[in-house]
Coordinates of C-alpha atoms and ligand atoms in Angstrom, one line a residue:
M1 CA 5.6 -33.7 -5.3
I2 CA 5.5 -32.3 -8.8
I3 CA 6.5 -28.6 -9.0
G4 CA 5.5 -26.7 -12.1
V5 CA 7.5 -23.6 -13.2
P6 CA 5.7 -21.7 -16.0
R7 CA 7.3 -18.8 -17.9
E8 CA 6.2 -15.5 -16.5
I9 CA 3.9 -13.6 -18.8
K10 CA 3.5 -10.2 -17.1
I11 CA 4.6 -7.4 -19.4
G12 CA 8.4 -6.9 -19.2
E13 CA 8.8 -9.6 -16.5
K14 CA 12.3 -11.2 -16.6
R15 CA 12.4 -13.1 -13.4
V16 CA 11.9 -16.8 -12.9
S17 CA 10.9 -18.5 -9.7
M18 CA 13.6 -21.1 -9.7
T19 CA 17.4 -21.1 -10.4
P20 CA 19.2 -24.2 -11.5
S21 CA 20.7 -24.4 -8.0
L22 CA 17.3 -24.3 -6.4
C23 CA 16.1 -26.9 -8.9
R24 CA 19.0 -29.2 -7.9
R25 CA 18.1 -28.8 -4.2
V26 CA 14.4 -29.7 -4.6
T27 CA 15.0 -32.6 -7.0
Q28 CA 17.6 -34.0 -4.6
L29 CA 15.0 -33.8 -1.9
G30 CA 12.7 -35.9 -4.1
A31 CA 10.5 -33.4 -6.0
K32 CA 10.0 -33.6 -9.8
V33 CA 10.3 -30.2 -11.5
I34 CA 8.5 -29.6 -14.8
M35 CA 9.3 -26.3 -16.5
E36 CA 8.1 -24.4 -19.5
N37 CA 10.7 -24.1 -22.3
N38 CA 13.0 -21.1 -21.8
A39 CA 11.4 -20.2 -18.5
G40 CA 14.7 -19.0 -17.1
L41 CA 16.2 -17.5 -20.2
T42 CA 15.4 -13.9 -19.4
A43 CA 17.2 -14.2 -16.1
G44 CA 20.2 -15.7 -17.9
F45 CA 19.6 -19.4 -17.1
T46 CA 19.4 -21.9 -20.0
D47 CA 17.2 -25.0 -20.2
A48 CA 20.4 -27.1 -20.4
E49 CA 21.4 -25.8 -16.9
Y50 CA 18.0 -26.8 -15.5
K51 CA 18.1 -30.2 -17.2
A52 CA 21.5 -30.9 -15.6
A53 CA 19.8 -30.0 -12.3
G54 CA 17.0 -32.6 -12.9
A55 CA 14.2 -30.6 -14.5
T56 CA 12.1 -31.8 -17.4
F57 CA 10.7 -29.4 -20.0
T58 CA 7.6 -28.9 -22.1
A59 CA 6.7 -26.2 -24.7
S60 CA 3.1 -26.1 -23.3
A61 CA 2.3 -23.8 -20.4
D62 CA -1.0 -25.7 -20.1
K63 CA 0.9 -28.9 -19.5
V64 CA 3.0 -27.3 -16.8
W65 CA -0.1 -26.2 -14.9
K66 CA -1.9 -29.5 -15.5
S67 CA 0.9 -31.7 -14.3
A68 CA 1.9 -29.9 -11.1
D69 CA 0.8 -30.3 -7.5
M70 CA 2.4 -27.0 -6.8
I71 CA 2.9 -24.1 -9.2
V72 CA 5.9 -21.9 -8.1
K73 CA 5.8 -18.5 -9.8
V74 CA 7.0 -15.0 -9.4
K75 CA 4.0 -12.8 -10.2
E76 CA 0.4 -13.3 -9.5
P77 CA -1.6 -15.4 -12.1
L78 CA -2.9 -13.2 -14.9
E79 CA -6.2 -13.6 -16.7
A80 CA -4.7 -15.8 -19.4
E81 CA -3.6 -18.2 -16.6
Y82 CA -7.0 -18.4 -14.7
S83 CA -8.2 -21.3 -16.8
R84 CA -4.9 -23.1 -16.3
M85 CA -5.3 -23.2 -12.5
Q86 CA -6.2 -26.7 -11.4
Q87 CA -8.9 -27.3 -8.8
G88 CA -7.3 -27.6 -5.4
Q89 CA -3.8 -26.8 -6.7
T90 CA -1.2 -25.1 -4.5
I91 CA 0.3 -21.9 -5.9
F92 CA 3.3 -20.3 -4.2
T93 CA 4.0 -16.8 -5.6
Y94 CA 3.4 -13.1 -5.0
L95 CA -0.4 -12.7 -5.0
H96 CA -1.0 -9.1 -3.9
L97 CA -4.7 -9.8 -3.5
A98 CA -5.6 -6.6 -1.7
A99 CA -5.2 -4.9 -5.1
G100 CA -6.6 -7.9 -7.1
P101 CA -10.2 -8.8 -6.2
V102 CA -10.7 -10.5 -9.6
L103 CA -7.9 -12.9 -9.0
A104 CA -9.0 -13.4 -5.4
K105 CA -12.4 -14.6 -6.7
Q106 CA -10.8 -16.9 -9.2
L107 CA -8.5 -18.5 -6.5
C108 CA -11.6 -19.1 -4.4
K109 CA -13.6 -20.5 -7.3
K110 CA -10.8 -23.0 -8.0
G111 CA -10.2 -23.9 -4.3
I112 CA -6.6 -22.9 -4.7
L113 CA -4.3 -23.1 -1.7
G114 CA -2.7 -19.7 -2.4
I115 CA 0.5 -19.1 -0.4
A116 CA 1.5 -15.5 -1.0
Y117 CA 5.2 -14.7 -0.7
E118 CA 4.4 -11.3 0.6
T119 CA 2.6 -12.4 3.8
V120 CA 5.0 -15.2 4.8
E121 CA 6.4 -14.0 8.1
G122 CA 9.7 -14.3 9.9
A123 CA 9.9 -15.0 13.6
D124 CA 10.4 -11.3 14.2
G125 CA 7.2 -10.4 12.3
S126 CA 9.2 -9.3 9.2
F127 CA 8.4 -10.4 5.6
P128 CA 11.4 -12.4 4.4
L129 CA 10.0 -13.0 0.9
L130 CA 9.1 -9.4 0.3
K131 CA 12.3 -8.1 1.6
P132 CA 14.7 -8.8 -1.3
M133 CA 12.4 -7.5 -3.9
S134 CA 11.7 -4.4 -1.8
Q135 CA 15.4 -3.8 -1.6
V136 CA 15.7 -4.1 -5.3
A137 CA 12.7 -1.7 -5.9
G138 CA 14.0 0.7 -3.3
R139 CA 17.4 1.0 -5.0
L140 CA 15.9 1.1 -8.5
A141 CA 13.5 4.0 -7.5
I142 CA 16.5 6.4 -7.2
Q143 CA 18.1 5.5 -10.6
L144 CA 14.7 5.5 -12.3
G145 CA 13.8 8.8 -10.6
A146 CA 17.1 10.3 -11.7
Y147 CA 16.4 9.1 -15.3
F148 CA 12.9 10.6 -15.5
L149 CA 14.1 13.9 -14.0
Q150 CA 16.0 14.3 -17.3
S151 CA 14.6 17.0 -19.6
Q152 CA 14.0 14.7 -22.6
Y153 CA 11.4 12.7 -20.5
G154 CA 9.6 15.9 -19.4
G155 CA 11.6 16.1 -16.2
S156 CA 12.7 19.2 -14.5
G157 CA 16.3 18.7 -15.6
V158 CA 17.6 18.4 -12.0
L159 CA 20.7 16.3 -11.5
L160 CA 20.2 14.6 -8.1
G161 CA 23.7 15.0 -6.9
G162 CA 24.1 18.5 -8.4
I163 CA 27.7 19.7 -8.9
P164 CA 29.8 21.9 -6.7
G165 CA 28.2 25.3 -6.4
T166 CA 24.7 24.1 -7.2
M167 CA 21.9 22.8 -4.9
P168 CA 21.6 19.0 -5.1
G169 CA 18.2 17.5 -5.8
H170 CA 15.8 16.7 -2.9
V171 CA 14.7 13.1 -2.5
V172 CA 11.7 12.6 -0.2
V173 CA 11.0 9.0 0.8
I174 CA 7.7 8.1 2.6
G175 CA 8.1 4.8 4.4
A176 CA 11.4 3.8 5.9
G177 CA 11.0 0.0 5.7
N178 CA 12.9 -2.3 3.4
S179 CA 12.3 -0.4 0.2
G180 CA 12.4 3.0 1.7
A181 CA 15.7 2.4 3.6
H182 CA 17.3 1.2 0.4
S183 CA 16.0 4.3 -1.5
V184 CA 17.6 6.4 1.2
Q185 CA 20.9 4.6 0.9
M186 CA 21.0 5.1 -2.9
A187 CA 19.9 8.7 -2.7
V188 CA 22.7 9.5 -0.1
G189 CA 25.1 7.6 -2.4
V190 CA 24.4 9.9 -5.4
G191 CA 24.7 13.0 -3.2
A192 CA 21.1 14.1 -3.1
R193 CA 19.5 15.9 -0.1
V194 CA 17.3 13.3 1.6
T195 CA 14.3 13.4 3.8
V196 CA 12.6 10.3 5.0
L197 CA 9.2 10.0 6.8
D198 CA 7.7 7.1 8.7
L199 CA 5.2 6.4 11.5
D200 CA 7.6 4.1 13.2
T201 CA 10.1 6.0 15.3
R202 CA 12.5 3.0 15.6
K203 CA 12.9 3.1 11.8
L204 CA 13.7 6.8 11.9
E205 CA 16.1 6.4 14.8
A206 CA 18.0 3.7 12.9
L207 CA 18.4 5.9 9.8
D208 CA 19.3 8.9 11.9
T209 CA 22.1 6.9 13.6
E210 CA 23.3 5.3 10.3
Y211 CA 23.5 8.6 8.3
R212 CA 24.5 11.0 11.2
G213 CA 23.0 14.2 9.8
R214 CA 23.1 13.3 6.1
V215 CA 19.4 12.5 6.2
V216 CA 16.5 14.4 7.7
T217 CA 14.1 12.1 9.4
L218 CA 10.5 13.2 10.0
M219 CA 7.4 11.8 11.7
S220 CA 4.9 10.9 9.0
N221 CA 1.9 13.3 9.5
P222 CA 0.0 15.4 7.0
A223 CA 1.8 18.6 7.9
N224 CA 5.3 17.1 7.6
I225 CA 4.4 15.3 4.4
E226 CA 2.9 18.4 2.8
H227 CA 6.0 20.5 3.6
A228 CA 8.4 17.9 2.4
V229 CA 6.5 17.0 -0.8
A230 CA 6.3 20.6 -1.9
D231 CA 10.1 20.8 -2.0
A232 CA 10.7 17.3 -3.5
D233 CA 12.4 16.8 -6.8
L234 CA 11.9 13.0 -6.5
L235 CA 9.2 11.6 -4.2
V236 CA 9.3 7.9 -3.4
G237 CA 6.2 6.2 -2.0
A238 CA 7.3 3.2 0.0
V239 CA 4.7 2.6 2.7
L240 CA 3.1 -0.7 3.6
I241 CA 0.4 -1.9 5.9
P242 CA 0.8 -5.6 5.6
A243 CA -1.7 -7.3 3.2
A244 CA -3.9 -4.2 3.2
K245 CA -4.5 -1.6 0.4
A246 CA -1.8 1.1 0.7
P247 CA -3.0 4.2 2.6
I248 CA -3.1 7.4 0.5
V249 CA -0.5 9.6 2.2
V250 CA 0.0 12.2 -0.5
S251 CA -3.1 14.0 -1.8
A252 CA -3.6 15.4 -5.3
K253 CA -3.4 18.9 -3.8
M254 CA 0.1 18.2 -2.5
V255 CA 1.1 16.8 -5.9
A256 CA -0.1 20.0 -7.6
Q257 CA 2.3 21.9 -5.3
M258 CA 5.4 20.1 -6.6
R259 CA 7.6 21.9 -9.1
P260 CA 6.8 21.1 -12.7
G261 CA 8.8 18.1 -14.0
S262 CA 9.4 16.6 -10.6
V263 CA 9.1 12.8 -10.4
I264 CA 7.1 10.4 -8.3
V265 CA 8.0 6.8 -8.0
D266 CA 5.3 4.9 -6.1
I267 CA 6.8 1.6 -5.2
A268 CA 3.7 0.8 -3.2
I269 CA 1.6 0.5 -6.4
D270 CA 1.4 -3.2 -6.1
Q271 CA -0.8 -2.6 -3.0
G272 CA -2.8 0.1 -4.8
G273 CA -0.3 3.0 -4.4
C274 CA 0.0 5.6 -1.7
I275 CA -0.3 8.8 -3.9
E276 CA -3.8 10.0 -4.8
T277 CA -2.8 10.8 -8.4
I278 CA -1.2 7.4 -9.1
H279 CA -2.3 4.6 -11.3
A280 CA -0.4 1.5 -12.3
T281 CA 1.9 1.7 -15.3
S282 CA 3.9 -1.0 -17.1
H283 CA 7.4 -1.5 -18.4
E284 CA 6.1 -0.7 -21.9
K285 CA 4.9 2.7 -20.8
P286 CA 6.3 3.3 -17.4
V287 CA 5.6 7.0 -16.9
Y288 CA 2.7 9.5 -17.3
Q289 CA 2.3 13.1 -16.4
S290 CA -0.4 14.4 -14.0
H291 CA -0.4 17.9 -12.4
G292 CA 2.9 18.5 -14.4
V293 CA 4.7 15.8 -12.4
N294 CA 6.1 12.5 -13.9
H295 CA 4.4 9.5 -12.3
Y296 CA 6.2 6.1 -12.4
A297 CA 4.2 3.2 -10.9
V298 CA 5.3 -0.2 -12.3
P299 CA 4.1 -3.0 -10.0
N300 CA 7.0 -5.3 -11.0
M301 CA 10.0 -3.0 -10.9
P302 CA 12.5 -5.8 -10.0
A303 CA 11.8 -7.3 -13.5
L304 CA 14.2 -4.6 -14.8
V305 CA 17.1 -6.4 -13.2
G306 CA 15.9 -10.0 -13.7
R307 CA 19.1 -11.7 -12.9
T308 CA 19.8 -10.0 -9.5
S309 CA 16.1 -10.2 -8.6
T310 CA 15.9 -13.9 -9.4
M311 CA 18.9 -14.6 -7.2
G312 CA 17.6 -12.4 -4.4
L313 CA 14.1 -13.9 -4.5
T314 CA 15.1 -17.6 -4.8
Q315 CA 17.6 -17.4 -2.0
A316 CA 14.7 -16.2 0.2
T317 CA 12.1 -18.8 -1.1
E318 CA 14.5 -21.7 -1.0
P319 CA 14.2 -22.7 2.7
Y320 CA 10.4 -22.6 2.5
L321 CA 10.2 -24.6 -0.7
A322 CA 12.7 -27.1 0.6
M323 CA 10.6 -27.5 3.7
M324 CA 7.4 -28.1 1.7
V325 CA 9.1 -30.7 -0.5
Q326 CA 10.6 -32.5 2.5
K327 CA 7.5 -32.5 4.7
G328 CA 4.7 -32.1 2.3
V329 CA 2.7 -28.9 2.1
E330 CA 0.2 -29.5 4.9
R331 CA 2.8 -30.8 7.4
A332 CA 5.1 -27.8 6.6
L333 CA 2.2 -25.3 7.1
A334 CA 1.3 -27.0 10.4
D335 CA 4.9 -27.0 11.7
H336 CA 5.9 -23.5 10.6
K337 CA 3.7 -20.6 11.8
G338 CA 5.5 -18.1 9.5
L339 CA 4.9 -20.1 6.4
A340 CA 1.3 -20.6 7.4
K341 CA 0.9 -16.8 7.5
G342 CA 1.5 -16.9 3.8
V343 CA -1.8 -18.7 3.2
N344 CA -4.2 -16.2 1.7
T345 CA -6.8 -18.6 0.1
R346 CA -7.8 -22.1 0.9
G347 CA -10.8 -24.4 0.2
G348 CA -12.7 -21.7 -1.7
R349 CA -12.2 -18.9 1.0
I350 CA -10.0 -16.0 1.7
V351 CA -8.4 -16.9 5.0
Y352 CA -6.3 -13.8 5.5
D353 CA -8.4 -11.1 7.3
E354 CA -6.7 -8.0 5.9
V355 CA -7.1 -9.4 2.4
A356 CA -10.8 -10.2 2.8
K357 CA -11.3 -6.7 4.2
A358 CA -9.5 -5.1 1.3
V359 CA -11.4 -6.9 -1.4
G360 CA -14.7 -6.9 0.5
F361 CA -15.6 -10.6 0.3
D362 CA -14.2 -13.9 1.7
R363 CA -15.5 -16.5 -0.7
A364 CA -16.4 -16.9 -4.3
Ligands
NAD1 N1 6.6 -1.9 -7.3 C1 7.4 -2.9 -7.1 O1 7.9 -3.5 -8.0 C2 7.6 -3.4 -5.7 C3 8.6 -4.3 -5.4 C4 8.8 -4.7 -4.1 C5 8.0 -4.2 -3.1 N2 7.0 -3.4 -3.4 C6 6.0 -2.8 -2.4 O2 6.6 -1.8 -1.8 C7 5.8 -1.5 -0.6 C8 6.8 -1.4 0.6 O3 7.4 -2.6 0.9 P1 8.5 -2.7 2.1 O4 9.0 -4.1 2.0 O5 9.4 -1.6 2.0 O6 7.6 -2.6 3.4 P2 8.1 -2.5 4.9 O7 7.0 -3.1 5.7 O8 9.5 -2.9 5.0 O9 8.0 -0.9 5.1 C9 6.9 -0.1 5.0 C10 7.0 1.0 5.9 O10 5.9 1.9 5.7 C11 5.6 2.5 7.0 N3 4.3 3.1 7.0 C12 3.1 2.6 7.1 N4 2.2 3.5 7.0 C13 2.8 4.7 6.9 C14 2.4 6.1 6.7 N5 1.1 6.4 6.8 N6 3.4 7.0 6.6 C15 4.7 6.7 6.6 N7 5.1 5.4 6.7 C16 4.2 4.5 6.8 C17 5.8 1.4 8.0 O11 6.0 1.9 9.3 C18 7.1 0.7 7.4 O12 8.3 1.2 8.0 C19 4.9 -2.7 -0.5 O13 3.6 -2.4 -1.0 C20 5.6 -3.8 -1.4 O14 4.7 -4.7 -1.8 C21 6.7 -3.0 -4.7

């Protein structure tokens, strides 16, 4: 099997889909790895390290795509990459097709076997390849929120932890899964007041037990959301309905009730966002103001910490990639139900129901 690793081209992206150590593992298992020059540099890995681990290099992204049976990436293919995709090729990466109908159509047109990191399932129904990046995004949401609360960015000038004698900032997190729970952990760490809402009582119970009174847990319903949002200095959107477009849980009217200069970080933007007033931003211009509130909605937040994120992502993808190299892709998919759940497109069709529903079609 020839594995192609192109350089990521999304704005501000610093991650790479393979570390030298993962490269060594798959080459030892018999794969050939062809990489684009400097593909790992932004994550701190030099071409020399990959060469020592068995990779070959080219300056041409086209050549990487053309030579490979399987492209292993981080972010979904962008428009500039559509023409590079080879008929029938396997692509193993984040796809987020529910928010990407144009890409979904392109993958169908090219008959791509699209295996999406975000829908690969663990035996317990969890999403092991989403988890590490959600953990990163959840933790980053608090430090980014704290930053954009500062006055020079149009923020309200609230210090999340406050100081003795002042009221700490109020962090409200909607969604208590991987990203939300890590936002809660960081928010508690900086000394903020913290409220977290979810539909899943088990998630709320776990946080209640862990933080023993330091965190208010609330059932996610419109009344509780409205009440909590109105008092939030920093609102974090962290909900997920697997593979579907994110539900809007905070209306424009609720945003309008927030104090001027408060901040929203909508982590769920890669699935369309869960705040009515949100639209995607980029690392170049991460924030805009709407209703007097700073909105941050970068779909690839983990790129801000490319090194940590690359290590976290690849330690999760390694067992799946190794399995596909050892057995071949089709055998691996047949043997491993959780990996098979990652298949979003195959043979010109969208084969993941929630994705087909979200984009409104199931073939090109
Ligand atoms: N922007 C980024 O850079 C970035 C990075 C990583 C992950 N993400 C995204 O963050 C989102 C969350 O991912 P995750 O791993 O934390 O998911 P998760 O499945 O671990 O958690 C999602 C939580 O949302 C809850 N939920 C669903 N509907 C809800 C509702 N109406 N109200 C309250 N809670 C609700 C679920 O019960 C669950 O606990 C996903 O869209 C993921 O793709 C974005």
